[in-house]
Tab-separated table of C-alpha atoms in Angstrom:
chain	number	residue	atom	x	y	z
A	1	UNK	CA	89.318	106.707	82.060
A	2	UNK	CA	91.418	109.134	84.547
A	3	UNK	CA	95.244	108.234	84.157
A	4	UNK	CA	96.425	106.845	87.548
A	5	UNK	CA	99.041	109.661	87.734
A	6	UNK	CA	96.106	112.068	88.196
A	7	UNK	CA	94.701	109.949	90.678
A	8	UNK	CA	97.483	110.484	92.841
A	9	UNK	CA	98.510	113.762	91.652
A	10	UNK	CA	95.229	114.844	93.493
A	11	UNK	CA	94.637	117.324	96.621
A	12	UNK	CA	92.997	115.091	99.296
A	13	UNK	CA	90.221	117.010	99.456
A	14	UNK	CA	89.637	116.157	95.747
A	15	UNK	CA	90.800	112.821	96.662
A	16	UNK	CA	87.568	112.204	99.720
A	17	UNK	CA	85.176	113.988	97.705
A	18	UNK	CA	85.591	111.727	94.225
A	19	UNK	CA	85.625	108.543	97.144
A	20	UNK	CA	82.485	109.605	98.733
A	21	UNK	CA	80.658	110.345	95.652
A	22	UNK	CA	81.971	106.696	93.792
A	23	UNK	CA	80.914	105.116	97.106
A	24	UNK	CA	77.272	106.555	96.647
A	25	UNK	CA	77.406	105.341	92.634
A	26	UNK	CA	78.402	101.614	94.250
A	27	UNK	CA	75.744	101.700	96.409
A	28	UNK	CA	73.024	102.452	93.929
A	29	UNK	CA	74.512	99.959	91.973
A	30	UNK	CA	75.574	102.214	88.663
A	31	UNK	CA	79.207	102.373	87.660
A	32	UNK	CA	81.765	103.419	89.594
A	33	UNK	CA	85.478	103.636	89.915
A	34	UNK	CA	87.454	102.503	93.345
A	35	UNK	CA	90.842	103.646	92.494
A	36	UNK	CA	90.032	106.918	94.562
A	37	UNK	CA	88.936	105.381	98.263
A	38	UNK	CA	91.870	103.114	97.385
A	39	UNK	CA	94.428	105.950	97.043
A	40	UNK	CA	92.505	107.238	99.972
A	41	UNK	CA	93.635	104.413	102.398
A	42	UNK	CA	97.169	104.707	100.416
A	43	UNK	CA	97.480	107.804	101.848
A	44	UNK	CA	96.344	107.394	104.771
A	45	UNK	CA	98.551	104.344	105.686
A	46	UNK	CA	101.452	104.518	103.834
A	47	UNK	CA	102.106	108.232	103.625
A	48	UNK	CA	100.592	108.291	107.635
A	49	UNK	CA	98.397	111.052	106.862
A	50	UNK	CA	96.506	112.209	109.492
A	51	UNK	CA	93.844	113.934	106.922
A	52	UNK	CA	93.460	111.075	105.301
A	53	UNK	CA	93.121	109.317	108.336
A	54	UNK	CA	90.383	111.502	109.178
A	55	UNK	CA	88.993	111.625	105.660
A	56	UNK	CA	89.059	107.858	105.563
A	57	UNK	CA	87.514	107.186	109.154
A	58	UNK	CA	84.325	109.591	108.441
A	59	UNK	CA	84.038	108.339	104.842
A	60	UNK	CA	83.495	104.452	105.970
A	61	UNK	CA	81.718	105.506	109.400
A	62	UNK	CA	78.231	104.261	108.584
A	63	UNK	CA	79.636	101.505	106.497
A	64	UNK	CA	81.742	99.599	109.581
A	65	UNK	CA	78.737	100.842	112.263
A	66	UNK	CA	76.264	99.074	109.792
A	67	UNK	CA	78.491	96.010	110.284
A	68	UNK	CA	78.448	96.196	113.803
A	69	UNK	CA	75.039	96.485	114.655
A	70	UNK	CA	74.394	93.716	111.981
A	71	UNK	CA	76.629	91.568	114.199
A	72	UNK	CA	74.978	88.791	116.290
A	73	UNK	CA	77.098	89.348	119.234
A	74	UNK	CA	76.988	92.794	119.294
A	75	UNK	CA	73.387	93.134	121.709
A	76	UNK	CA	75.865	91.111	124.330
A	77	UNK	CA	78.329	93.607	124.961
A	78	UNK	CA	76.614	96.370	126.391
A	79	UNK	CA	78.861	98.936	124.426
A	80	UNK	CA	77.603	101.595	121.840
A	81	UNK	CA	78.414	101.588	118.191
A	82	UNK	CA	81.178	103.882	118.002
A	83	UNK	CA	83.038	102.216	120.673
A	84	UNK	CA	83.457	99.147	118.457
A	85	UNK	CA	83.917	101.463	115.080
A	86	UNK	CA	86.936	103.477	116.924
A	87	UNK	CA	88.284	100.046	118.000
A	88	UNK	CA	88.085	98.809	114.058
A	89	UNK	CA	90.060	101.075	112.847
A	90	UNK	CA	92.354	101.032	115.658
A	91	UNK	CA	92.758	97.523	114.508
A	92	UNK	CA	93.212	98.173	110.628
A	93	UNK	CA	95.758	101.087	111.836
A	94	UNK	CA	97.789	98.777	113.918
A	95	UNK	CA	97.883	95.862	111.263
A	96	UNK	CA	97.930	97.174	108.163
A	97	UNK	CA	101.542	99.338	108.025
A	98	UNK	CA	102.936	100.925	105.395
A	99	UNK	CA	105.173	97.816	104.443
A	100	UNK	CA	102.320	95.947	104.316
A	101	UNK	CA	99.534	98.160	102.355
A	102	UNK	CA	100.879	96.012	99.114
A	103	UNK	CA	99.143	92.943	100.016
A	104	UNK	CA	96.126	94.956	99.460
A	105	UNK	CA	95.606	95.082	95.539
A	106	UNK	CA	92.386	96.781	95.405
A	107	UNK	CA	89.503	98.451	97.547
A	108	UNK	CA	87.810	95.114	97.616
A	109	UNK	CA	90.207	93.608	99.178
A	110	UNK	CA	90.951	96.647	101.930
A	111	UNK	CA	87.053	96.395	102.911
A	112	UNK	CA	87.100	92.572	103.221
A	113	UNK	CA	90.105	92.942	105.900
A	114	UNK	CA	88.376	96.237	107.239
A	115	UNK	CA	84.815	94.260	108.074
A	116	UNK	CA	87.293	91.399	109.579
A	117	UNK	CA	88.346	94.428	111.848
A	118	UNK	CA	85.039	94.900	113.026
A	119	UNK	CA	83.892	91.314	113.418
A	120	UNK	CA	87.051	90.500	115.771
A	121	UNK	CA	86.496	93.505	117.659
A	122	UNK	CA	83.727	92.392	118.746
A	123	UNK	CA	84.484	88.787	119.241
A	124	UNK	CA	87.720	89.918	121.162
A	125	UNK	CA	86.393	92.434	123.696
A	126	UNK	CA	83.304	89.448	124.155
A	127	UNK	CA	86.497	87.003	124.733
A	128	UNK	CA	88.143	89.215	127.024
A	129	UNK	CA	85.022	89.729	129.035
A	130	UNK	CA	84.276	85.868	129.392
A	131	UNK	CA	88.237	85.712	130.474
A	132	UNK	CA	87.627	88.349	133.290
A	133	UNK	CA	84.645	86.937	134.968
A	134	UNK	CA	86.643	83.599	134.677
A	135	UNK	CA	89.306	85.017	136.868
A	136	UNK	CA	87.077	87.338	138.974
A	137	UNK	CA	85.241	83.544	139.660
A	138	UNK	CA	82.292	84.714	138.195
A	139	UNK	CA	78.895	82.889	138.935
A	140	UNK	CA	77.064	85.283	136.590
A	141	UNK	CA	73.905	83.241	134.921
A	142	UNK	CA	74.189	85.931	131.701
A	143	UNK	CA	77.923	84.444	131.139
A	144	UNK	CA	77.652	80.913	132.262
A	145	UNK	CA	78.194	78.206	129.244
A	146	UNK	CA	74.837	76.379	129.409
A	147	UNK	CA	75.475	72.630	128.280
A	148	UNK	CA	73.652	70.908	125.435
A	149	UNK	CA	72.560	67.555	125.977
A	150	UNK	CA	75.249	65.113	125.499
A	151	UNK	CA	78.190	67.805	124.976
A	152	UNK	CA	81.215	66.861	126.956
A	153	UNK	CA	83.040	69.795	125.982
A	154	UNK	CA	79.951	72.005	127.007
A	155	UNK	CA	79.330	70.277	130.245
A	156	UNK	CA	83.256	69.975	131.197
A	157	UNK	CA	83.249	73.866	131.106
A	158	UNK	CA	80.776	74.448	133.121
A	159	UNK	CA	81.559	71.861	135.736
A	160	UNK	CA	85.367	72.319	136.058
A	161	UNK	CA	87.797	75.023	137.489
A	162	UNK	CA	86.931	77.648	134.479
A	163	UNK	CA	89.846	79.628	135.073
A	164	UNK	CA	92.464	77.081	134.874
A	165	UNK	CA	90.403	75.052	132.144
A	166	UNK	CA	90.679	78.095	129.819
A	167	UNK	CA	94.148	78.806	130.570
A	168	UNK	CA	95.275	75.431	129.551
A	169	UNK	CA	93.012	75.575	126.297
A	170	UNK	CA	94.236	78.797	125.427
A	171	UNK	CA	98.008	77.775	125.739
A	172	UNK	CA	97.015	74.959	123.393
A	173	UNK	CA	95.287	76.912	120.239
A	174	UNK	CA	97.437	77.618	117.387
A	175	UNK	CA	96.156	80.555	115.515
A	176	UNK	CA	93.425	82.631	115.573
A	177	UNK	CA	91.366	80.517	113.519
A	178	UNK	CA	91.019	78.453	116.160
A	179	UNK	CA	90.413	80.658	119.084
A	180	UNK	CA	87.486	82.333	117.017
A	181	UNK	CA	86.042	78.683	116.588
A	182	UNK	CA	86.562	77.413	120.024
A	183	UNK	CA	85.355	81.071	121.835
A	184	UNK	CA	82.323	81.377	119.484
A	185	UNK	CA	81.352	77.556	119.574
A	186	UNK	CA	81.684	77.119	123.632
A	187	UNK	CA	81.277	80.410	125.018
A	188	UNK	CA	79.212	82.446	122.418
A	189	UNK	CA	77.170	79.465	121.416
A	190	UNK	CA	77.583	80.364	117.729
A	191	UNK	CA	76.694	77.446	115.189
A	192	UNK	CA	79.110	76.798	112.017
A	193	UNK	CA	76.915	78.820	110.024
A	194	UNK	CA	76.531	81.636	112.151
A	195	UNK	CA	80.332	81.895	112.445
A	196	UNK	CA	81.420	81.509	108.595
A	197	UNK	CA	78.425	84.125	108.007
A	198	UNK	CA	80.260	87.055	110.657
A	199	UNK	CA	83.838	85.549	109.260
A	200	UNK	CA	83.474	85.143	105.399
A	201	UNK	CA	87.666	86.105	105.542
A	202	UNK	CA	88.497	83.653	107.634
A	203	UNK	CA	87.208	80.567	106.400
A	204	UNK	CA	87.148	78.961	102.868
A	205	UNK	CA	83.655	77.542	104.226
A	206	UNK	CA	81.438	76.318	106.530
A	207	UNK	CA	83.239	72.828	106.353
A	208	UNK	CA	86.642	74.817	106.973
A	209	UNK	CA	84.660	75.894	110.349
A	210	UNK	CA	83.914	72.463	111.089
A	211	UNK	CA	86.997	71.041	109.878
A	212	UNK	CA	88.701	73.751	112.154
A	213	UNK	CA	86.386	72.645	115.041
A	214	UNK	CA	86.990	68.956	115.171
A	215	UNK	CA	91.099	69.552	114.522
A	216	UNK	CA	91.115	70.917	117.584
A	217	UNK	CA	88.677	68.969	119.800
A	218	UNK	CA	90.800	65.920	118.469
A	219	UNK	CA	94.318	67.125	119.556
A	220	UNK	CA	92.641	68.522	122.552
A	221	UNK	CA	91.338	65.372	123.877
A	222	UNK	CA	95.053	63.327	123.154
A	223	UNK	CA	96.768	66.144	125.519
A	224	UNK	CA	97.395	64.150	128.395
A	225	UNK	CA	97.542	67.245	130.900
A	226	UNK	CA	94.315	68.272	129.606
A	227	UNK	CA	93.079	64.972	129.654
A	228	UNK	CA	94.644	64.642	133.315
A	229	UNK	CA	92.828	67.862	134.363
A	230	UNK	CA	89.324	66.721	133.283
A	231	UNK	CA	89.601	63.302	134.678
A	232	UNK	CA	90.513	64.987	138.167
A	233	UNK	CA	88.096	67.811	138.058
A	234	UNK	CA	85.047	65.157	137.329
């Protein structure tokens, strides 16, 4: 096996070619070695090469577009492929820094967090969508939160002042855990499954989804403004 020093010790061009031809041995299943599309995103992120950059976004193009279009809210959004594959790695660019490129021990782990990238770009420009209908008041039937039988949640959003609503459920989420489960459950429609299977990363499973899920619906409905709200708006 190649000594790590002559990993690194590498031009970059050697560097992308020996990535893209170990990423075509993984995906025929033979043999292969990551250490070079890992040095790859070293050197793209902690040196801030601009090559490698370049090297890196062309090399796991078709990878993080295959992702995309594989996404079950990606036919909503009305945007292209490469819009969503530019914002991806505008997202790994902007969270992964040099400082913190060590939490990353492997490749494995760097593709895990790069396919998160994808999935919340997605589920954030989706989000950010709902939000601006909600404040533009909105009556469209495409974005409109059609209640399930027996839903109080469901039914409260679509009966209620939206805007406001959101606003005070969005001042009362604590991570983004639960603004993934609470967006995709009430305004994507997205079952537990469908969530844990576009968000492997963020949950240990699909009872961590529903765990996450009925956390929150619990605290929600003991906030006495909330409650307050929903008691005047019916």
């Amino acid at each position: 096996m190649i000594d790590p020093a002559e990993i690194t010790s590498l031009t970059l061009a050697g560097i992308a070619h020996r990535c893209s031809e170990e990423t075509h041995r993984f995906f025929k299943r033979l043999e292969y070695d990551p250490r070079y599309c890992y040095e790859l995103f070293r050197r793209a992120i902690v040196d801030a090469d601009q090559e490698a950059h370049t090297c890196l976004f062309n090399q796991y193009l078709p990878l993080v577009a295959g992702w995309i279009e594989r996404h079950p809210a990606f036919p909503t959004t009305g945007e292209d492929t490469q819009y969503f594959v530019n914002r991806t790695f505008e997202k790994l660019w902007h969270a992964v820094t040099p400082a913190k490129f060590s939490r990353f021990d492997n490749l494995k782990s760097l593709l895990r967090y790069l396919k998160m990238c994808s999935n919340s770009a997605i589920v954030d420009f989706n989000r950010g969508r709902e939000l601006s209908l909600i404040e533009e008041g909105s009556d469209s039937e495409e974005m409109r939160v059609a209640p399930a039988p027996g839903d109080l949640e469901t039914d409260t959003v679509a009966r209620v002042d939206r805007s406001q609503f959101w606003r005070l459920i969005e001042e009362r989420l604590n991570s983004e855990k639960e603004r993934t489960v609470i967006y995709a459950s009430f305004v994507m429609g997205m079952k537990p499954a469908e969530l844990m299977e576009t968000q492997p990363e963020m949950f240990d499973d699909i009872k961590d989804v529903y765990r996450t899920k009925q956390n929150v619906l619990e605290r929600l409905r003991r906030d006495h403004e909330l409650v307050s709200f929903l008691a005047f708006a019916a």
